[in-house]
C-alpha positions as MATLAB code, in Angstrom:
seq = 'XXXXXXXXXXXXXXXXXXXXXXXXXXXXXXXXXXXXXXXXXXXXXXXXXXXXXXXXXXXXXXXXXXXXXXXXXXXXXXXXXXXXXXXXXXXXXXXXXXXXXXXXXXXXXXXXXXXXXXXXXXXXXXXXXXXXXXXXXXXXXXXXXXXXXXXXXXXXXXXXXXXXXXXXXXXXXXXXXXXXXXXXXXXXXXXXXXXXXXXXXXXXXXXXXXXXXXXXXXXXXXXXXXXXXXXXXXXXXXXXXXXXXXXXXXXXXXXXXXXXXXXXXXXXXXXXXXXXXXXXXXXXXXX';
ca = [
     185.393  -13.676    3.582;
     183.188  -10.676    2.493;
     179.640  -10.164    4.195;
     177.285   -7.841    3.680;
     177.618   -3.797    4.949;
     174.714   -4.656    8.031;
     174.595   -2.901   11.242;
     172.597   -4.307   14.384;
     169.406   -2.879   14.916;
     169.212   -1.125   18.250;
     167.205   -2.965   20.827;
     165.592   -1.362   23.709;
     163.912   -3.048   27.315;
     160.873   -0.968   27.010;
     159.533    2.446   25.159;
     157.106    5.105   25.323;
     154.920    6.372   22.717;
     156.999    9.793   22.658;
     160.040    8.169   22.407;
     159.036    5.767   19.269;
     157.921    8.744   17.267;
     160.765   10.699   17.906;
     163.504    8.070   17.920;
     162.110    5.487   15.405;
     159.046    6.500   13.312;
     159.693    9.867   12.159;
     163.423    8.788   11.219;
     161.862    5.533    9.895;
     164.368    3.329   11.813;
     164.080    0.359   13.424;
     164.152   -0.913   16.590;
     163.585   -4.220   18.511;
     161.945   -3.892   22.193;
     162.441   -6.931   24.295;
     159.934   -6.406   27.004;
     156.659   -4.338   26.080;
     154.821   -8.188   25.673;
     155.668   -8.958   28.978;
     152.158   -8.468   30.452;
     150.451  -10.375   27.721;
     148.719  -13.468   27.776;
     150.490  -14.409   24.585;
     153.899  -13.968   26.226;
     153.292  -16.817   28.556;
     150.749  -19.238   26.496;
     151.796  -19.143   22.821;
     153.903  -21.928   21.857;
     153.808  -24.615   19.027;
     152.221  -26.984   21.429;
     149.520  -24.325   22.319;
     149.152  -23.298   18.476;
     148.645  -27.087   17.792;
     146.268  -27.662   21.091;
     144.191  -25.056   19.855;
     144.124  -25.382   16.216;
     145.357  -28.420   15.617;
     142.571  -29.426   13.091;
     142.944  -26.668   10.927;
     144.037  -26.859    7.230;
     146.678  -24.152    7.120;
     148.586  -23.296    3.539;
     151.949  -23.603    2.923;
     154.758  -22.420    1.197;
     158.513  -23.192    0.740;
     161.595  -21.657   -1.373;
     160.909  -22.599   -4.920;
     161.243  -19.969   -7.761;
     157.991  -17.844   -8.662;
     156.453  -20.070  -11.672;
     154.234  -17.944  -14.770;
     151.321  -20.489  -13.144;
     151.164  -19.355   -9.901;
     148.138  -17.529   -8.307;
     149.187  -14.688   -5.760;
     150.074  -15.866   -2.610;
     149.182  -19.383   -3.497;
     150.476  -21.558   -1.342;
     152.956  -25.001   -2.401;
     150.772  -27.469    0.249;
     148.338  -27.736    2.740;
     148.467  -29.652    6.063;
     146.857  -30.155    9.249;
     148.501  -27.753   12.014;
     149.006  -30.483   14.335;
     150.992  -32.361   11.714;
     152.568  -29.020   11.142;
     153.498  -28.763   13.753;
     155.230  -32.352   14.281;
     156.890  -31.982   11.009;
     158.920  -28.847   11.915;
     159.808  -30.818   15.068;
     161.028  -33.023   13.827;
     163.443  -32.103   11.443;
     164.135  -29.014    9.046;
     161.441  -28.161    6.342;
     161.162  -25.793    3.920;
     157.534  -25.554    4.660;
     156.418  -22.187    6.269;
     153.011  -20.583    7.266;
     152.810  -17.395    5.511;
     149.985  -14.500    6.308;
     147.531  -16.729    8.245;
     145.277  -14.195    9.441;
     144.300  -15.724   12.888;
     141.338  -13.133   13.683;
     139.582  -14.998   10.606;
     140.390  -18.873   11.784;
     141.394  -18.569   15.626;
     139.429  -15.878   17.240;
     140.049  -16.768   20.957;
     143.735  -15.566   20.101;
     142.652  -12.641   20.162;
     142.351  -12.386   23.666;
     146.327  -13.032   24.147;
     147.257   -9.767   23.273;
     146.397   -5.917   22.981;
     147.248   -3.275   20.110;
     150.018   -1.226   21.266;
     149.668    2.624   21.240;
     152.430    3.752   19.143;
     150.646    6.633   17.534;
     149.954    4.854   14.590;
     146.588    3.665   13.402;
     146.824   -0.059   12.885;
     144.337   -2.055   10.494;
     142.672   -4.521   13.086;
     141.166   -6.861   10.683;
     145.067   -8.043    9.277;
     146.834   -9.766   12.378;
     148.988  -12.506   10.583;
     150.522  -14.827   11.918;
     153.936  -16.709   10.571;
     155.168  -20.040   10.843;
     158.583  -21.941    9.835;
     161.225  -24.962   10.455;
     164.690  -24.955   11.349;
     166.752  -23.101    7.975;
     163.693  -22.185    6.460;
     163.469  -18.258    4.912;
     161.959  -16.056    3.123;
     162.985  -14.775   -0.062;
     164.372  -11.114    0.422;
     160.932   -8.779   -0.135;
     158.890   -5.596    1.019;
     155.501   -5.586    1.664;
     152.751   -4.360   -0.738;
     151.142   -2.004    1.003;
     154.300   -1.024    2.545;
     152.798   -0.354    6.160;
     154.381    0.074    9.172;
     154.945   -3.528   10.337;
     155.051   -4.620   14.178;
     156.688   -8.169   14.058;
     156.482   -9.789   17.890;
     158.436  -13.910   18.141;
     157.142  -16.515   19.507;
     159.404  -19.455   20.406;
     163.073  -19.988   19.016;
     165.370  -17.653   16.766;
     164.778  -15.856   14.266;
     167.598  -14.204   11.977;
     166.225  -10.616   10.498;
     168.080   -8.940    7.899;
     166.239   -5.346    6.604;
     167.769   -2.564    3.977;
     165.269    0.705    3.201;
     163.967    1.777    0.017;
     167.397    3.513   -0.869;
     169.321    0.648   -1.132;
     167.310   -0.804   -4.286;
     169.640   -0.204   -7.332;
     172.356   -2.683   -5.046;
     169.545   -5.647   -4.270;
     168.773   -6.921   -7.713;
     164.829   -6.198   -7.486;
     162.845   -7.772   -9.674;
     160.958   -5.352  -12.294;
     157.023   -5.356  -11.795;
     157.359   -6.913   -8.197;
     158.046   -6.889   -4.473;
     161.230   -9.379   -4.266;
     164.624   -9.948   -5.241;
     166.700  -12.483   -7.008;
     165.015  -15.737   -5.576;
     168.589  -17.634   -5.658;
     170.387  -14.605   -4.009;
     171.255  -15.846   -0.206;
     171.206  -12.967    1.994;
     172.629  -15.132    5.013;
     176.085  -16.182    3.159;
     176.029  -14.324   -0.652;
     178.008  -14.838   -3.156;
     179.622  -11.519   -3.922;
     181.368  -12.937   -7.460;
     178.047  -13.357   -8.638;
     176.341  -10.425   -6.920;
     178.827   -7.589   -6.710;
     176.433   -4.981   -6.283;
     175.551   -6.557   -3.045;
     178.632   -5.161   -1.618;
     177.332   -1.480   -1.993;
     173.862   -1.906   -0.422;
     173.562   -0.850    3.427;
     171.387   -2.322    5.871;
     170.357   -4.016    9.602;
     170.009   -7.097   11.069;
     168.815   -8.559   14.350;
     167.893  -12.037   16.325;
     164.700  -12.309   17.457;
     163.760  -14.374   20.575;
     160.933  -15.014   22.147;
     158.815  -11.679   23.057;
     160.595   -9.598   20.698;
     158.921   -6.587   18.551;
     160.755   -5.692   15.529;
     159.756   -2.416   14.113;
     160.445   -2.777   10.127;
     159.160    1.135    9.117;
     157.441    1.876    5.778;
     158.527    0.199    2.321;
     161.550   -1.973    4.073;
     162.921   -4.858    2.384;
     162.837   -7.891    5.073;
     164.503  -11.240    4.483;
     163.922  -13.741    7.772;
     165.431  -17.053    8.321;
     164.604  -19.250   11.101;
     167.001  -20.427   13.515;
     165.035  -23.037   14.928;
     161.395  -23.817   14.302;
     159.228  -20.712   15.984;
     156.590  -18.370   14.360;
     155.364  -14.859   14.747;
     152.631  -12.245   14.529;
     152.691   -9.227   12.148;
     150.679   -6.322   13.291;
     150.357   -3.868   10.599;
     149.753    0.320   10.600;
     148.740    2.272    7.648;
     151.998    3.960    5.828;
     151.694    7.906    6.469;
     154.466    9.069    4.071;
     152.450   10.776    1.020;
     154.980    8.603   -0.851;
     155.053    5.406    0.214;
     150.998    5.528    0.680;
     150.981    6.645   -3.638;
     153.447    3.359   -4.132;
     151.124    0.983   -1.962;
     148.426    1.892   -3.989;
     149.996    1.795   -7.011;
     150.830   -1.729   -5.907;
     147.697   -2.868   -4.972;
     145.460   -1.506   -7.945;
     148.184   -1.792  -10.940;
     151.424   -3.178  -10.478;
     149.983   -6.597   -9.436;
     147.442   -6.688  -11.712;
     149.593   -6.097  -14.730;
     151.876   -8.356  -13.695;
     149.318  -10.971  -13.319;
     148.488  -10.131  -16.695;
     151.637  -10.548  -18.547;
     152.300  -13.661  -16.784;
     149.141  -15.252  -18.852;
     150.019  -13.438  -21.887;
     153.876  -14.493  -21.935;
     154.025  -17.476  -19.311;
     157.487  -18.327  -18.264;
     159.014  -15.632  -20.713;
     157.967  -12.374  -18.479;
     159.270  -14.500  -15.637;
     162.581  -15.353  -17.001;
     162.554  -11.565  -19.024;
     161.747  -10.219  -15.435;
     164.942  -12.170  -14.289;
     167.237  -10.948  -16.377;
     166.386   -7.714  -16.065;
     166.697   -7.361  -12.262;
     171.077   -8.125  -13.117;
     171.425   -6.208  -16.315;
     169.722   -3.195  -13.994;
     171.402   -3.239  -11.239;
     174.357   -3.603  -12.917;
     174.291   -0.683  -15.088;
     173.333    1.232  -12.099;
     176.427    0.564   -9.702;
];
């Protein structure tokens, strides 16, 4: 049976600052290092008990796998729920329901004191630690980031499956036009190749993530996660230096979502479905 063209993403124990430039920044590769949290509070505390000891009282949003609907504010979530029955729910049993870009300086600051910016080289932006939650089976649909910064994603708890493919790759991934994701109904874990062919031509990494794990995703890369069993993790984020992926991110930011936004109340469902239709007839008159 056919699987996609991915190849592991190196992991190393430990790295310097020298070494991450050279090896994995300039290059814009990634890299998972296992042991570089070992010395943080984080690495010993954070758990889903802890998460729901501390903040179990919090409303936190939610979000699960449906299909982007013409209604739909940005990044609004599906439901809201306590964190300590959260927490329960995923476990449990498998949900759909994840956490998605909780920003714990903003609702948690004591967490803060769990862990320390790394010095990569990199200027980070301090006032955007997110944090990422999700049940057994649960993903994300197969996206890149709108700013596309330089993202620093550490595990807490479980397995995670990460599958990434660079900015080259996009004529084979069926983008959707106007947007940051893919085909919604495309599984990157088991496609189907009969009704994605061009999925077959796109190259790209994967990795499971454990608990303590960085994943480096560099500028612009398309990320698709899937949890293993129930866990979360926290997204640290640095400022994209390429001249051209820092004239896309704001391109993003001030027009792309803003017209989209717009022909979604102008057209409704119709850009939605147009937008759709467009990502196969493109892709396939590109491969």
């Amino acid at each position: 049976m056919p699987t996609l063209n991915l190849q592991e993403i190196p992991r190393v124990k430990n790295i310097t600052k020298e070494d991450f430039i050279a090896n994995y920044f300039k290059p814009q590769k990634p890299v998972v290092i296992e042991r570089f949290t070992d010395d943080w509070p984080a690495h010993k505390k954070w758990s889903l008990e802890y998460m729901k000891s501390i903040a179990g009282d919090k409303v936190v949003p939610l979000y699960d796998d449906r299909p982007v609907d013409y209604k739909d504010g940005f990044n609004e979530p599906h439901a809201k729920m306590k964190m300590s029955d959260y927490v329960d729910l995923l476990k449990s049993k498998p949900t759909k329901y994840r956490i998605f870009l909780w920003n714990i300086l903003k609702e948690i600051p004591q967490l803060q004191s769990d862990y320390t910016y790394p010095d990569f080289g990199l200027k980070f932006m301090k006032n955007l630690p997110m944090l990422f939650f999700g049940g057994r089976d649960s993903h994300t649909f197969m996206h890149y980031d709108i700013d596309l910064a330089n993202i620093f994603h550490f595990h807490f708890e479980g397995k995670k499956q990460c599958i990434l493919f660079d900015q080259k790759q996009n004529e084979y991934l069926y983008k959707i036009p106007h947007s940051l994701i893919t085909r919604e109904d495309i599984d990157f874990s088991n496609p189907d190749f009969n009704k994605w062919p061009a999925l077959k031509n796109a190259k790209g990494w994967q990795c499971e993530l454990q608990h303590g794990d960085i994943l480096y995703m560099p500028e612009g890369y398309w990320h698709y996660m899937k949890y293993l069993t129930p866990g979360f993790s926290m997204s640290l984020r640095a400022i994209a230096k390429h001249p051209k992926n820092l004239g896309k991110a704001v391109y993003n930011v001030l027009i792309m979502r803003h017209f989209d936004n717009l022909m979604r109340r102008m057209k409704g469902q119709k850009w939605i479905d147009w937008k759709n239709q467009q990502a196969i007839s493109r892709t396939n008159n590109t491969f």
